[in-house]
Short mmCIF file of C-alpha atoms in Angstrom, two decimals:
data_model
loop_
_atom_site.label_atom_id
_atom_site.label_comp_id
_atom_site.label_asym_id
_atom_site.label_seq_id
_atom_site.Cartn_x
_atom_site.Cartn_y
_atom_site.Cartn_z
CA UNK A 1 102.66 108.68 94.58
CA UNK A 2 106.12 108.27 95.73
CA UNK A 3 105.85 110.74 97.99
CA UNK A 4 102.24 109.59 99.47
CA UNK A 5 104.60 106.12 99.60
CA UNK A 6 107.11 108.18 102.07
CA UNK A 7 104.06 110.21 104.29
CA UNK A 8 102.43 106.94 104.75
CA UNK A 9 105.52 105.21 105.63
CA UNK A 10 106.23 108.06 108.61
CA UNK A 11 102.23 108.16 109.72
CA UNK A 12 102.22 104.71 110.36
CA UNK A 13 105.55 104.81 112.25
CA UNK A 14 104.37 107.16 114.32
CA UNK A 15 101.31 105.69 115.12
CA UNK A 16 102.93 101.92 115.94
CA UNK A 17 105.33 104.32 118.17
CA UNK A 18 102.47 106.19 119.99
CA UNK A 19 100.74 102.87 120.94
CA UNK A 20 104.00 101.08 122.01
CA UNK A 21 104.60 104.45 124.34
CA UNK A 22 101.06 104.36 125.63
CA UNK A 23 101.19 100.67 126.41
CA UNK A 24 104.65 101.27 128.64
CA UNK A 25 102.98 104.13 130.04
CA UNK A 26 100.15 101.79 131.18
CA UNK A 27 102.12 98.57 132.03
CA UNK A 28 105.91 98.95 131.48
CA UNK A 29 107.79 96.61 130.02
CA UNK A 30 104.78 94.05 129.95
CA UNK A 31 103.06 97.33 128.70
CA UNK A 32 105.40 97.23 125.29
CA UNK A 33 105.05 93.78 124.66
CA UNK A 34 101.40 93.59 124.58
CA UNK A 35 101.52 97.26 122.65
CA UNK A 36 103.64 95.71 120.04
CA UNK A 37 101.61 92.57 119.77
CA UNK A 38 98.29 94.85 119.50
CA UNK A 39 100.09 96.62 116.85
CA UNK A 40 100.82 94.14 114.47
CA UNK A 41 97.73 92.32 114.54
CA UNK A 42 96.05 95.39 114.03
CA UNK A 43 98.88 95.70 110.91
CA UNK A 44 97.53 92.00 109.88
CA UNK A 45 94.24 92.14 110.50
CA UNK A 46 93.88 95.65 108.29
CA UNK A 47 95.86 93.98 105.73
CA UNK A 48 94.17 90.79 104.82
CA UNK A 49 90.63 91.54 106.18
CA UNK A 50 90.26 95.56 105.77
CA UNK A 51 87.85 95.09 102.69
CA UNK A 52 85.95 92.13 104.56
CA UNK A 53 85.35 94.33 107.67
CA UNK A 54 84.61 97.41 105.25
CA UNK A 55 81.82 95.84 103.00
CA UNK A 56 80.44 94.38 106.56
CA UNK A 57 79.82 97.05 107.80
CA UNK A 58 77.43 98.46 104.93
CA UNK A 59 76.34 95.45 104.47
CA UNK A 60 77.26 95.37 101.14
CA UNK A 61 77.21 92.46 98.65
CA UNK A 62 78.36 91.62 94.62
CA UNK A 63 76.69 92.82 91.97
CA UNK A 64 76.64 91.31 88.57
CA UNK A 65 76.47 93.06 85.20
CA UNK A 66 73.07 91.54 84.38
CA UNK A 67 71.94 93.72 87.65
CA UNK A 68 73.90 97.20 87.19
CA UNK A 69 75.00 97.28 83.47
CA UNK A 70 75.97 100.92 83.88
CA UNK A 71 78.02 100.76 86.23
CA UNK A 72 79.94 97.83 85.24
CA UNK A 73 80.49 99.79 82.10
CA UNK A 74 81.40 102.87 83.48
CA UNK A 75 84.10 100.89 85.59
CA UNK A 76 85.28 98.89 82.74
CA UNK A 77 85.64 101.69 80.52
CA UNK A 78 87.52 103.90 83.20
CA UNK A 79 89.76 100.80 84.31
CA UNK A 80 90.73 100.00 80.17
CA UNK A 81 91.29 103.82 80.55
CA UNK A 82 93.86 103.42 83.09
CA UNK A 83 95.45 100.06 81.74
CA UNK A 84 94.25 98.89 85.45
CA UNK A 85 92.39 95.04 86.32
CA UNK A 86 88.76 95.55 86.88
CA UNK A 87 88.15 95.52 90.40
CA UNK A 88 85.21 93.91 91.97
CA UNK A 89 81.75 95.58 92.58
CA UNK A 90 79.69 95.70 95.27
CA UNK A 91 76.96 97.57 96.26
CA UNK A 92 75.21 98.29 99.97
CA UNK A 93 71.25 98.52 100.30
CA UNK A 94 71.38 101.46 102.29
CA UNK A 95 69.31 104.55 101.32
CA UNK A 96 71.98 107.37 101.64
CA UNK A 97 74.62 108.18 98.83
CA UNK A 98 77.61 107.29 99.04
CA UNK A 99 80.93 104.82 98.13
CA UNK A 100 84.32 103.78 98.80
CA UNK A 101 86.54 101.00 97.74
CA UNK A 102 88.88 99.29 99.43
CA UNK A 103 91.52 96.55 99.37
CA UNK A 104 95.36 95.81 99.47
CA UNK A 105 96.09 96.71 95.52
CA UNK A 106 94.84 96.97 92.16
CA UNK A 107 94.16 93.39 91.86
CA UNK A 108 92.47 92.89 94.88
CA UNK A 109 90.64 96.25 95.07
CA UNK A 110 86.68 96.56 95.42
CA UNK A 111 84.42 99.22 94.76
CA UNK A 112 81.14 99.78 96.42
CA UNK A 113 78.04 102.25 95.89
CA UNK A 114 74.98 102.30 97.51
CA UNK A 115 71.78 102.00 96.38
CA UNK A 116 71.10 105.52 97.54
CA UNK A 117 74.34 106.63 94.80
CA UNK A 118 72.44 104.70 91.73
CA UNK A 119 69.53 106.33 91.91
CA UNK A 120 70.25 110.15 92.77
CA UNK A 121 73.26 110.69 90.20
CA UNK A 122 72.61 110.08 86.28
CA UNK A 123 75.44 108.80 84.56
CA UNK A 124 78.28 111.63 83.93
CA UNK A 125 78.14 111.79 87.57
CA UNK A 126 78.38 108.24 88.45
CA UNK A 127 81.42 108.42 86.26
CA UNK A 128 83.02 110.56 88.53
CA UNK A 129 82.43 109.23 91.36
CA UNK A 130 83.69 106.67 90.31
CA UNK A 131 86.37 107.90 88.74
CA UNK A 132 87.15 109.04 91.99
CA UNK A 133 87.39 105.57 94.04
CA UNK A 134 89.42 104.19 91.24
CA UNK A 135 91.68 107.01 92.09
CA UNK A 136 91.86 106.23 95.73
CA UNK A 137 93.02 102.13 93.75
CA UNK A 138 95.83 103.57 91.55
CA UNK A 139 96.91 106.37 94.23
CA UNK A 140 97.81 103.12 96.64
CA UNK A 141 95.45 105.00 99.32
CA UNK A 142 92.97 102.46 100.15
CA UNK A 143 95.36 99.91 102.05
CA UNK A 144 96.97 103.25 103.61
CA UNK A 145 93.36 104.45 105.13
CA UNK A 146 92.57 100.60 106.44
CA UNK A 147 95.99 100.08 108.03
CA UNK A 148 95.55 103.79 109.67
CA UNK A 149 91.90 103.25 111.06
CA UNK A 150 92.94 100.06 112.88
CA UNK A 151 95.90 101.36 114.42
CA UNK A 152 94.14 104.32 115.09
CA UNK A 153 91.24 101.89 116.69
CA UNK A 154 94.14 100.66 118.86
CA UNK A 155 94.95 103.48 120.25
CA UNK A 156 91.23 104.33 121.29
CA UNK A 157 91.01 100.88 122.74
CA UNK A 158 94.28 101.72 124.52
CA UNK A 159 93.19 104.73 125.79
CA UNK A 160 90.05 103.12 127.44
CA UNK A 161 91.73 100.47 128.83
CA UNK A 162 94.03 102.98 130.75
CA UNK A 163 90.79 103.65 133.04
CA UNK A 164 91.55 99.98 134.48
CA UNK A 165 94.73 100.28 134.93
CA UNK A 166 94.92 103.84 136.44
CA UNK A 167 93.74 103.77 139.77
CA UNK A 168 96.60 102.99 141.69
CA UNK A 169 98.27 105.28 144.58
CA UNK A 170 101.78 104.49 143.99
CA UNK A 171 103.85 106.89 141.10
CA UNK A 172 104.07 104.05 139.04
CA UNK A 173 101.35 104.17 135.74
CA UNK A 174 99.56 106.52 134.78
CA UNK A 175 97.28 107.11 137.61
CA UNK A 176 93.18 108.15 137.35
CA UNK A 177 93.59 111.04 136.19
CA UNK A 178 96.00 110.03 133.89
CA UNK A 179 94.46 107.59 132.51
CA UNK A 180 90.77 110.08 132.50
CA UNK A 181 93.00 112.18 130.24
CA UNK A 182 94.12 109.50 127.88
CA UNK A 183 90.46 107.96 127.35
CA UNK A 184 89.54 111.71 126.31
CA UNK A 185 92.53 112.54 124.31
CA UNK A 186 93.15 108.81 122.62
CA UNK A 187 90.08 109.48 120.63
CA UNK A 188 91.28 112.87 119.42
CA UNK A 189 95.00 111.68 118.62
CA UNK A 190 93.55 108.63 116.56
CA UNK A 191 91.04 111.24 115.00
CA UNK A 192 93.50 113.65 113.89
CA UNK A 193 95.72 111.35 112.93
CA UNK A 194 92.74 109.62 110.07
CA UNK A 195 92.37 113.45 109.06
CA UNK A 196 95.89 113.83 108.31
CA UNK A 197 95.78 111.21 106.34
CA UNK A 198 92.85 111.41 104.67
CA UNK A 199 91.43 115.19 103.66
CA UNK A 200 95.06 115.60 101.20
CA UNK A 201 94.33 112.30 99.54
CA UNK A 202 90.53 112.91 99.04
CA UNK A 203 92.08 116.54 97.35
CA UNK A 204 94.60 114.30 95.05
CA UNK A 205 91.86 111.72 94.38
CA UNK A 206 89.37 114.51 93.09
CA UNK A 207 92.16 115.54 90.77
CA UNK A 208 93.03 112.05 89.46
CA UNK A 209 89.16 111.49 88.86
CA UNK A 210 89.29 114.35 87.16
CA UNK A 211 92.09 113.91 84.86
CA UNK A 212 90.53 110.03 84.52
CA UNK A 213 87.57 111.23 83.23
CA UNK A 214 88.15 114.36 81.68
CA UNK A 215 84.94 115.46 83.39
CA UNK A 216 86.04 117.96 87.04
CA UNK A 217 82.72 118.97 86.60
CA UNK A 218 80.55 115.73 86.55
CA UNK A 219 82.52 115.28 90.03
CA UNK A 220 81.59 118.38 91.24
CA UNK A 221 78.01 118.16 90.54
CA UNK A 222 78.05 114.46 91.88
CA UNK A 223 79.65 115.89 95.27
CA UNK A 224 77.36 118.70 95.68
CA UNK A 225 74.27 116.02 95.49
CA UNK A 226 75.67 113.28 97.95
CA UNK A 227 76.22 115.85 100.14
CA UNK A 228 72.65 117.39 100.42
CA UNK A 229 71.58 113.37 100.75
CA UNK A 230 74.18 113.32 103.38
CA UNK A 231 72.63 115.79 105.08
CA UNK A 232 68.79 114.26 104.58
CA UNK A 233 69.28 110.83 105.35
CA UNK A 234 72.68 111.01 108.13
CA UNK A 235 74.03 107.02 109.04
CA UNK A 236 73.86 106.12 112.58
CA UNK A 237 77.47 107.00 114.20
CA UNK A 238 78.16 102.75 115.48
CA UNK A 239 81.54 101.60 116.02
CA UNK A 240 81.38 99.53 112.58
CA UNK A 241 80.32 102.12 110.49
CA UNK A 242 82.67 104.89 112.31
CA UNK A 243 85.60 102.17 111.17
CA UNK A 244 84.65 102.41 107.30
CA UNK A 245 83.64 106.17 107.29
CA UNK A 246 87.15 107.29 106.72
CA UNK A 247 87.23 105.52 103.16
CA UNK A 248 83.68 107.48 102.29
CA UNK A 249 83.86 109.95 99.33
CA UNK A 250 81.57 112.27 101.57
CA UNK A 251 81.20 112.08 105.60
CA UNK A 252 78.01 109.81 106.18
CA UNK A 253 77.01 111.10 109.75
CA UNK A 254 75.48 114.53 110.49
CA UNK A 255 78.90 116.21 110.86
CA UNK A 256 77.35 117.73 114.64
CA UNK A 257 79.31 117.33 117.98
CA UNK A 258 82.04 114.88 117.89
CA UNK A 259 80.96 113.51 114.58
CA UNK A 260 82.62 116.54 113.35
CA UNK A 261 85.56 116.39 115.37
CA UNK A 262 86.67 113.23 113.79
CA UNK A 263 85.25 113.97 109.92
CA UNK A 264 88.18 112.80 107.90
CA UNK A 265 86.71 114.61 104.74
CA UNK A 266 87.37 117.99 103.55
CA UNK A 267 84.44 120.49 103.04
CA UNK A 268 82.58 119.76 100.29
CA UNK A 269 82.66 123.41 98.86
CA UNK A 270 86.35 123.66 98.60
CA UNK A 271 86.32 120.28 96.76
CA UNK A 272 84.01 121.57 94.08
CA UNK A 273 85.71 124.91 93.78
CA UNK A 274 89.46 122.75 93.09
CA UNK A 275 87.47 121.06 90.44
CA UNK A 276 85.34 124.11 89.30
CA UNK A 277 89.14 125.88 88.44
CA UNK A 278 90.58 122.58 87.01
CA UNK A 279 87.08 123.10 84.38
CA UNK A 280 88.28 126.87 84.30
CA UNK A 281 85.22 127.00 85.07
CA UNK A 282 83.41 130.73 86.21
CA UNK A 283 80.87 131.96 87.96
#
């Protein structure tokens, strides 16, 4: 954890650094100032309202016990487990499988399934799963992936913007094709900078869900069903969803084109075979 601490520390460096640099490539000094300002409130903004915008975006609401007693159990249970508060549950109408949590710590962190997740996997699996969001709590990654996908929003935005502010025939700014090259590559740079990020901790939160739950395989069998209901019922790729995909335990778009590109999860098969040789488990 203390390392994740230190690679999160750098990432996000580098990332306030690369959109300072981009905005005094676009503007100069005015350029920095209005890079730096973009940066923080992107900092701020991920901060306080990350779990807002998140749950938002799925449309997601609370749940009380009364309406998902298993699942409040299963959480309680794993969270007494972990001598960790309960965090809050919430759960998103939509069809497809699928969950994430979010917030700034332990105390403040929220969990949400869909409706989709309740009804494909029986219990052992909804343990893991989980098991594996809790993780993503007590592994200090979900504040990590929030702050991460705004900045790396920024730098998209950034990127566009340069399209404006391009066109000039003096040497100063970018220029068009400049800034063409930015508004293609801004979207790559924030992409592989969520993938850096992300695929090692969704690795390290399979094995902590593991551990949590003494169960790799319920998690492996849970994967290998949200991702066949990934693949049957794909979410549309909008800008509000694309911002809370990241924090997904499986891709939810059809992984074709530049849905791809930017997936943020590792391969599905390589996550069950970790787990499968945690089990010791042959085939």
């Amino acid at each position: 954890m203390h390392h994740n601490g230190l690679r999160t520390a750098l990432l996000l460096g580098l990332l306030s650094a690369l959109i300072i640099t981009l905005g005094a490539w676009l503007g100069g000094g005015t350029g920095v100032q209005i890079a730096l300002v973009l940066a923080l409130a992107g900092n701020g903004i991920a901060y306080f309202f990350s779990d807002r915008i998140a749950l938002s975006a799925m449309r997601a609401r609370p749940v009380s016990e009364v309406e998902q007693p298993t699942l409040y159990r299963i959480v309680r249970d794993l969270s007494t487990e972990a001598r960790q508060p309960m965090p809050r549950l919430y759960m998103s109408p939509t069809i497809q499988p699928n969950a994430f949590a979010t917030g700034r710590n332990p105390r403040r962190a929220v969990v949400c399934v869909t409706y989709g997740l309740t009804q494909l996997l029986d219990e052992r699996e909804l343990r893991g799963v989980v098991g594996h969001e809790l993780s993503h709590v007590y592994n200090r990654d979900i504040l990590i992936s929030s702050v991460a996908g705004a900045l790396a929003t920024m730098i998209t935005w950034l990127s566009y913007v340069a399209v404006f502010f391009g066109g000039s025939d003096d040497d100063e700014g970018p220029g068009f094709l400049g800034a063409l090259l930015m508004m293609v590559l801004g979207p790559v740079a924030a992409g592989m900078v969520q993938m850096a990020i992300s695929r090692s901790r969704e690795f390290q939160a399979d094995e902590s869900a593991a551990r949590l739950t003494g169960d790799p395989l319920a998690l492996a069998s849970a994967l290998r069903k949200i991702e066949m209901g990934v693949r049957r019922l794909p979410l549309p790729e909008n800008s509000r969803l694309t911002s809370a995909s990241h924090m997904m335990i499986a891709n939810p778009f059809s992984g074709s084109g530049l849905g791809r590109m930017f997936s943020t999860h590792p391969p599905t098969a390589e996550r069950v075979a970790r787990l499968e040789r945690m089990a010791g488990y042959r085939r």
